[in-house]
Amino acid sequence: MNKELKASAPTDSEIVLGILNNSEIVLKRLYTTYFPMILQLIINNNGNEDDAKDIYQEAIIVLYNKIKSGEFELSSKLKTYIYSVCRRLWLKRLSQMNRYGGDIRDFEDHLPVDEELDTHNDRDIQFTKMESALQLLGEPCKTIMEDFYIHNRSMQDICERFGYTNADNAKTQKYKCLQRLKKLFFQQK
C-alpha cells in the first residue's frame, strides 16, 4: 500500500500538510505530479522546457510561502490553483518579452489569483536591489553584512575575523556599514 501512495498523485491535504511538516517526499511528489500539465501549457504558448521549469518553480515557491505563512486558503483544487499561478506568471513573462501582443488584463477574469504574486515580484525586485547595493558597498562592509545577516555569525566572531579590539567596535562598524548599505539601497531606481 505504501508503494501505491508514493506512485499516486498526492491529495491536496497531503501536500499542504507535507509542506507544513517540511516533507521532502511530498515536495518531490508535488513537482512530478503537476509538472507535465505546466510543461504542456508553456510549450503550447511559445515556451520551452526550461521556461516551464522556471515558471513551475516560481509557482511552487508562491504556494510554499503562502502555506508556511498561514495565509493559504484553497477555494479550488490545488491543481487548478497551481495551473492559474503558472499561467499568470507565464503571461507576465511573455508580456515582458514582447512575445505576446495581448494584455494580461484580458485574462484576469479567468485567472483568479491573489495579488500575492505582485507582492512576490516586488520582493524579488527588493532582493535584487539589495544584492546590487551589497556589491556597491565594498569591503570590509560587504563581508561584515553578509557574515552577520546571512551567515548569522556573532559580533565576537566578526571581531576576531576582522581584528577589531572588541565586539563593541565591530558592532559600531556594522552599524556604519548598515547605514551606508541603506543609503545605497534607497538611491537605486
mmCIF file with all atom_site columns, C-alpha atoms in Angstrom, residues 55-178:
data_model
loop_
_atom_site.group_PDB
_atom_site.id
_atom_site.type_symbol
_atom_site.label_atom_id
_atom_site.label_alt_id
_atom_site.label_comp_id
_atom_site.label_asym_id
_atom_site.label_entity_id
_atom_site.label_seq_id
_atom_site.pdbx_PDB_ins_code
_atom_site.Cartn_x
_atom_site.Cartn_y
_atom_site.Cartn_z
_atom_site.occupancy
_atom_site.B_iso_or_equiv
_atom_site.pdbx_formal_charge
_atom_site.auth_seq_id
_atom_site.auth_comp_id
_atom_site.auth_asym_id
_atom_site.auth_atom_id
_atom_site.pdbx_PDB_model_num
ATOM 1   C CA . ILE A 1 55  ? 7.628   29.028 -14.067 1.00 0.00 ? 55  ILE A CA 1
ATOM 2   C CA . TYR A 1 56  ? 6.742   25.871 -12.166 1.00 0.00 ? 56  TYR A CA 1
ATOM 3   C CA . GLN A 1 57  ? 9.493   26.553 -9.626  1.00 0.00 ? 57  GLN A CA 1
ATOM 4   C CA . GLU A 1 58  ? 8.198   30.095 -9.087  1.00 0.00 ? 58  GLU A CA 1
ATOM 5   C CA . ALA A 1 59  ? 4.635   28.830 -8.627  1.00 0.00 ? 59  ALA A CA 1
ATOM 6   C CA . ILE A 1 60  ? 5.727   26.214 -6.095  1.00 0.00 ? 60  ILE A CA 1
ATOM 7   C CA . ILE A 1 61  ? 7.602   28.921 -4.172  1.00 0.00 ? 61  ILE A CA 1
ATOM 8   C CA . VAL A 1 62  ? 4.451   31.071 -4.107  1.00 0.00 ? 62  VAL A CA 1
ATOM 9   C CA . LEU A 1 63  ? 2.424   28.077 -2.868  1.00 0.00 ? 63  LEU A CA 1
ATOM 10  C CA . TYR A 1 64  ? 5.075   27.120 -0.301  1.00 0.00 ? 64  TYR A CA 1
ATOM 11  C CA . ASN A 1 65  ? 5.334   30.656 1.109   1.00 0.00 ? 65  ASN A CA 1
ATOM 12  C CA . LYS A 1 66  ? 1.555   31.061 1.334   1.00 0.00 ? 66  LYS A CA 1
ATOM 13  C CA . ILE A 1 67  ? 1.158   27.742 3.155   1.00 0.00 ? 67  ILE A CA 1
ATOM 14  C CA . LYS A 1 68  ? 4.068   28.431 5.536   1.00 0.00 ? 68  LYS A CA 1
ATOM 15  C CA . SER A 1 69  ? 2.762   31.921 6.353   1.00 0.00 ? 69  SER A CA 1
ATOM 16  C CA . GLY A 1 70  ? -0.702  30.545 7.192   1.00 0.00 ? 70  GLY A CA 1
ATOM 17  C CA . GLU A 1 71  ? -2.351  32.738 4.536   1.00 0.00 ? 71  GLU A CA 1
ATOM 18  C CA . PHE A 1 72  ? -3.228  29.904 2.164   1.00 0.00 ? 72  PHE A CA 1
ATOM 19  C CA . GLU A 1 73  ? -6.932  29.292 1.575   1.00 0.00 ? 73  GLU A CA 1
ATOM 20  C CA . LEU A 1 74  ? -7.760  26.801 -1.114  1.00 0.00 ? 74  LEU A CA 1
ATOM 21  C CA . SER A 1 75  ? -11.025 27.661 -2.876  1.00 0.00 ? 75  SER A CA 1
ATOM 22  C CA . SER A 1 76  ? -10.479 25.220 -5.757  1.00 0.00 ? 76  SER A CA 1
ATOM 23  C CA . LYS A 1 77  ? -8.450  22.095 -6.414  1.00 0.00 ? 77  LYS A CA 1
ATOM 24  C CA . LEU A 1 78  ? -4.744  22.567 -5.812  1.00 0.00 ? 78  LEU A CA 1
ATOM 25  C CA . LYS A 1 79  ? -4.122  21.506 -9.413  1.00 0.00 ? 79  LYS A CA 1
ATOM 26  C CA . THR A 1 80  ? -6.282  24.411 -10.610 1.00 0.00 ? 80  THR A CA 1
ATOM 27  C CA . TYR A 1 81  ? -4.546  26.836 -8.257  1.00 0.00 ? 81  TYR A CA 1
ATOM 28  C CA . ILE A 1 82  ? -1.075  25.809 -9.480  1.00 0.00 ? 82  ILE A CA 1
ATOM 29  C CA . TYR A 1 83  ? -2.203  25.999 -13.109 1.00 0.00 ? 83  TYR A CA 1
ATOM 30  C CA . SER A 1 84  ? -3.617  29.507 -12.564 1.00 0.00 ? 84  SER A CA 1
ATOM 31  C CA . VAL A 1 85  ? -0.465  30.751 -10.843 1.00 0.00 ? 85  VAL A CA 1
ATOM 32  C CA . CYS A 1 86  ? 1.733   29.295 -13.601 1.00 0.00 ? 86  CYS A CA 1
ATOM 33  C CA . ARG A 1 87  ? -0.454  30.717 -16.327 1.00 0.00 ? 87  ARG A CA 1
ATOM 34  C CA . ARG A 1 88  ? -0.403  34.187 -14.776 1.00 0.00 ? 88  ARG A CA 1
ATOM 35  C CA . LEU A 1 89  ? 3.381   34.048 -14.292 1.00 0.00 ? 89  LEU A CA 1
ATOM 36  C CA . TRP A 1 90  ? 3.866   32.873 -17.871 1.00 0.00 ? 90  TRP A CA 1
ATOM 37  C CA . LEU A 1 91  ? 1.618   35.577 -19.315 1.00 0.00 ? 91  LEU A CA 1
ATOM 38  C CA . LYS A 1 92  ? 3.544   38.182 -17.353 1.00 0.00 ? 92  LYS A CA 1
ATOM 39  C CA . ARG A 1 93  ? 6.823   36.813 -18.651 1.00 0.00 ? 93  ARG A CA 1
ATOM 40  C CA . LEU A 1 94  ? 5.534   36.745 -22.221 1.00 0.00 ? 94  LEU A CA 1
ATOM 41  C CA . SER A 1 95  ? 4.389   40.335 -21.994 1.00 0.00 ? 95  SER A CA 1
ATOM 42  C CA . GLN A 1 96  ? 7.806   41.300 -20.600 1.00 0.00 ? 96  GLN A CA 1
ATOM 43  C CA . MET A 1 97  ? 9.489   39.540 -23.506 1.00 0.00 ? 97  MET A CA 1
ATOM 44  C CA . ASN A 1 98  ? 7.002   41.005 -26.023 1.00 0.00 ? 98  ASN A CA 1
ATOM 45  C CA . ARG A 1 99  ? 6.181   37.548 -27.344 1.00 0.00 ? 99  ARG A CA 1
ATOM 46  C CA . TYR A 1 100 ? 2.523   38.052 -26.629 1.00 0.00 ? 100 TYR A CA 1
ATOM 47  C CA . GLY A 1 101 ? 0.729   41.003 -28.180 1.00 0.00 ? 101 GLY A CA 1
ATOM 48  C CA . GLY A 1 102 ? -2.307  40.960 -25.887 1.00 0.00 ? 102 GLY A CA 1
ATOM 49  C CA . ASP A 1 103 ? -2.853  42.451 -22.486 1.00 0.00 ? 103 ASP A CA 1
ATOM 50  C CA . ILE A 1 104 ? -2.698  40.244 -19.410 1.00 0.00 ? 104 ILE A CA 1
ATOM 51  C CA . ARG A 1 105 ? -5.732  42.089 -18.030 1.00 0.00 ? 105 ARG A CA 1
ATOM 52  C CA . ASP A 1 106 ? -7.789  40.366 -20.728 1.00 0.00 ? 106 ASP A CA 1
ATOM 53  C CA . PHE A 1 107 ? -7.263  37.109 -18.833 1.00 0.00 ? 107 PHE A CA 1
ATOM 54  C CA . GLU A 1 108 ? -7.696  38.298 -15.245 1.00 0.00 ? 108 GLU A CA 1
ATOM 55  C CA . ASP A 1 109 ? -11.320 37.154 -15.062 1.00 0.00 ? 109 ASP A CA 1
ATOM 56  C CA . HIS A 1 110 ? -10.121 33.658 -15.941 1.00 0.00 ? 110 HIS A CA 1
ATOM 57  C CA . LEU A 1 111 ? -7.153  33.742 -13.580 1.00 0.00 ? 111 LEU A CA 1
ATOM 58  C CA . PRO A 1 112 ? -8.436  34.209 -10.023 1.00 0.00 ? 112 PRO A CA 1
ATOM 59  C CA . VAL A 1 113 ? -5.021  34.525 -8.408  1.00 0.00 ? 113 VAL A CA 1
ATOM 60  C CA . ASP A 1 114 ? -4.351  36.687 -5.378  1.00 0.00 ? 114 ASP A CA 1
ATOM 61  C CA . GLU A 1 115 ? -2.313  39.846 -5.569  1.00 0.00 ? 115 GLU A CA 1
ATOM 62  C CA . GLU A 1 116 ? 0.275   37.769 -3.662  1.00 0.00 ? 116 GLU A CA 1
ATOM 63  C CA . LEU A 1 117 ? 2.068   37.351 -6.987  1.00 0.00 ? 117 LEU A CA 1
ATOM 64  C CA . ASP A 1 118 ? 2.645   41.082 -7.177  1.00 0.00 ? 118 ASP A CA 1
ATOM 65  C CA . THR A 1 119 ? 3.970   41.012 -3.624  1.00 0.00 ? 119 THR A CA 1
ATOM 66  C CA . HIS A 1 120 ? 6.219   38.107 -4.573  1.00 0.00 ? 120 HIS A CA 1
ATOM 67  C CA . ASN A 1 121 ? 7.527   40.001 -7.612  1.00 0.00 ? 121 ASN A CA 1
ATOM 68  C CA . ASP A 1 122 ? 8.048   43.157 -5.546  1.00 0.00 ? 122 ASP A CA 1
ATOM 69  C CA . ARG A 1 123 ? 10.039  41.137 -3.029  1.00 0.00 ? 123 ARG A CA 1
ATOM 70  C CA . ASP A 1 124 ? 12.197  39.728 -5.842  1.00 0.00 ? 124 ASP A CA 1
ATOM 71  C CA . ILE A 1 125 ? 12.894  43.266 -7.041  1.00 0.00 ? 125 ILE A CA 1
ATOM 72  C CA . GLN A 1 126 ? 13.812  44.294 -3.489  1.00 0.00 ? 126 GLN A CA 1
ATOM 73  C CA . PHE A 1 127 ? 16.225  41.354 -3.189  1.00 0.00 ? 127 PHE A CA 1
ATOM 74  C CA . THR A 1 128 ? 17.839  42.268 -6.500  1.00 0.00 ? 128 THR A CA 1
ATOM 75  C CA . LYS A 1 129 ? 18.235  45.873 -5.365  1.00 0.00 ? 129 LYS A CA 1
ATOM 76  C CA . MET A 1 130 ? 19.754  44.688 -2.070  1.00 0.00 ? 130 MET A CA 1
ATOM 77  C CA . GLU A 1 131 ? 22.169  42.422 -3.915  1.00 0.00 ? 131 GLU A CA 1
ATOM 78  C CA . SER A 1 132 ? 23.261  45.368 -6.089  1.00 0.00 ? 132 SER A CA 1
ATOM 79  C CA . ALA A 1 133 ? 23.647  47.606 -3.048  1.00 0.00 ? 133 ALA A CA 1
ATOM 80  C CA . LEU A 1 134 ? 25.786  44.943 -1.348  1.00 0.00 ? 134 LEU A CA 1
ATOM 81  C CA . GLN A 1 135 ? 28.036  44.765 -4.413  1.00 0.00 ? 135 GLN A CA 1
ATOM 82  C CA . LEU A 1 136 ? 28.455  48.552 -4.368  1.00 0.00 ? 136 LEU A CA 1
ATOM 83  C CA . LEU A 1 137 ? 29.155  48.595 -0.623  1.00 0.00 ? 137 LEU A CA 1
ATOM 84  C CA . GLY A 1 138 ? 32.732  47.361 -0.868  1.00 0.00 ? 138 GLY A CA 1
ATOM 85  C CA . GLU A 1 139 ? 34.928  45.671 1.701   1.00 0.00 ? 139 GLU A CA 1
ATOM 86  C CA . PRO A 1 140 ? 35.012  45.139 4.641   1.00 0.00 ? 140 PRO A CA 1
ATOM 87  C CA . CYS A 1 141 ? 31.389  46.283 4.934   1.00 0.00 ? 141 CYS A CA 1
ATOM 88  C CA . LYS A 1 142 ? 30.053  43.772 2.403   1.00 0.00 ? 142 LYS A CA 1
ATOM 89  C CA . THR A 1 143 ? 31.594  40.839 4.260   1.00 0.00 ? 143 THR A CA 1
ATOM 90  C CA . ILE A 1 144 ? 30.515  42.163 7.670   1.00 0.00 ? 144 ILE A CA 1
ATOM 91  C CA . MET A 1 145 ? 26.899  42.483 6.470   1.00 0.00 ? 145 MET A CA 1
ATOM 92  C CA . GLU A 1 146 ? 26.937  39.016 4.906   1.00 0.00 ? 146 GLU A CA 1
ATOM 93  C CA . ASP A 1 147 ? 28.594  37.452 7.956   1.00 0.00 ? 147 ASP A CA 1
ATOM 94  C CA . PHE A 1 148 ? 26.094  38.956 10.378  1.00 0.00 ? 148 PHE A CA 1
ATOM 95  C CA . TYR A 1 149 ? 22.814  38.883 8.436   1.00 0.00 ? 149 TYR A CA 1
ATOM 96  C CA . ILE A 1 150 ? 23.246  35.966 6.042   1.00 0.00 ? 150 ILE A CA 1
ATOM 97  C CA . HIS A 1 151 ? 25.666  33.625 7.825   1.00 0.00 ? 151 HIS A CA 1
ATOM 98  C CA . ASN A 1 152 ? 24.375  34.510 11.330  1.00 0.00 ? 152 ASN A CA 1
ATOM 99  C CA . ARG A 1 153 ? 27.868  34.976 12.761  1.00 0.00 ? 153 ARG A CA 1
ATOM 100 C CA . SER A 1 154 ? 28.166  36.597 16.171  1.00 0.00 ? 154 SER A CA 1
ATOM 101 C CA . MET A 1 155 ? 29.745  40.006 16.710  1.00 0.00 ? 155 MET A CA 1
ATOM 102 C CA . GLN A 1 156 ? 32.562  38.250 18.577  1.00 0.00 ? 156 GLN A CA 1
ATOM 103 C CA . ASP A 1 157 ? 33.298  36.068 15.517  1.00 0.00 ? 157 ASP A CA 1
ATOM 104 C CA . ILE A 1 158 ? 33.271  39.143 13.284  1.00 0.00 ? 158 ILE A CA 1
ATOM 105 C CA . CYS A 1 159 ? 35.519  40.971 15.747  1.00 0.00 ? 159 CYS A CA 1
ATOM 106 C CA . GLU A 1 160 ? 38.083  38.167 15.635  1.00 0.00 ? 160 GLU A CA 1
ATOM 107 C CA . ARG A 1 161 ? 37.841  37.749 11.867  1.00 0.00 ? 161 ARG A CA 1
ATOM 108 C CA . PHE A 1 162 ? 38.481  41.424 11.116  1.00 0.00 ? 162 PHE A CA 1
ATOM 109 C CA . GLY A 1 163 ? 40.864  42.141 14.004  1.00 0.00 ? 163 GLY A CA 1
ATOM 110 C CA . TYR A 1 164 ? 38.718  44.643 15.913  1.00 0.00 ? 164 TYR A CA 1
ATOM 111 C CA . THR A 1 165 ? 39.788  45.253 19.509  1.00 0.00 ? 165 THR A CA 1
ATOM 112 C CA . ASN A 1 166 ? 36.399  44.189 20.895  1.00 0.00 ? 166 ASN A CA 1
ATOM 113 C CA . ALA A 1 167 ? 32.883  43.208 19.863  1.00 0.00 ? 167 ALA A CA 1
ATOM 114 C CA . ASP A 1 168 ? 31.572  46.740 20.546  1.00 0.00 ? 168 ASP A CA 1
ATOM 115 C CA . ASN A 1 169 ? 33.944  48.180 17.945  1.00 0.00 ? 169 ASN A CA 1
ATOM 116 C CA . ALA A 1 170 ? 32.793  45.538 15.453  1.00 0.00 ? 170 ALA A CA 1
ATOM 117 C CA . LYS A 1 171 ? 29.181  46.421 16.286  1.00 0.00 ? 171 LYS A CA 1
ATOM 118 C CA . THR A 1 172 ? 29.881  50.120 15.654  1.00 0.00 ? 172 THR A CA 1
ATOM 119 C CA . GLN A 1 173 ? 31.470  49.275 12.312  1.00 0.00 ? 173 GLN A CA 1
ATOM 120 C CA . LYS A 1 174 ? 28.495  47.062 11.420  1.00 0.00 ? 174 LYS A CA 1
ATOM 121 C CA . TYR A 1 175 ? 26.143  49.951 12.205  1.00 0.00 ? 175 TYR A CA 1
ATOM 122 C CA . LYS A 1 176 ? 28.117  52.322 9.964   1.00 0.00 ? 176 LYS A CA 1
ATOM 123 C CA . CYS A 1 177 ? 28.122  49.725 7.192   1.00 0.00 ? 177 CYS A CA 1
ATOM 124 C CA . LEU A 1 178 ? 24.381  49.212 7.588   1.00 0.00 ? 178 LEU A CA 1
#
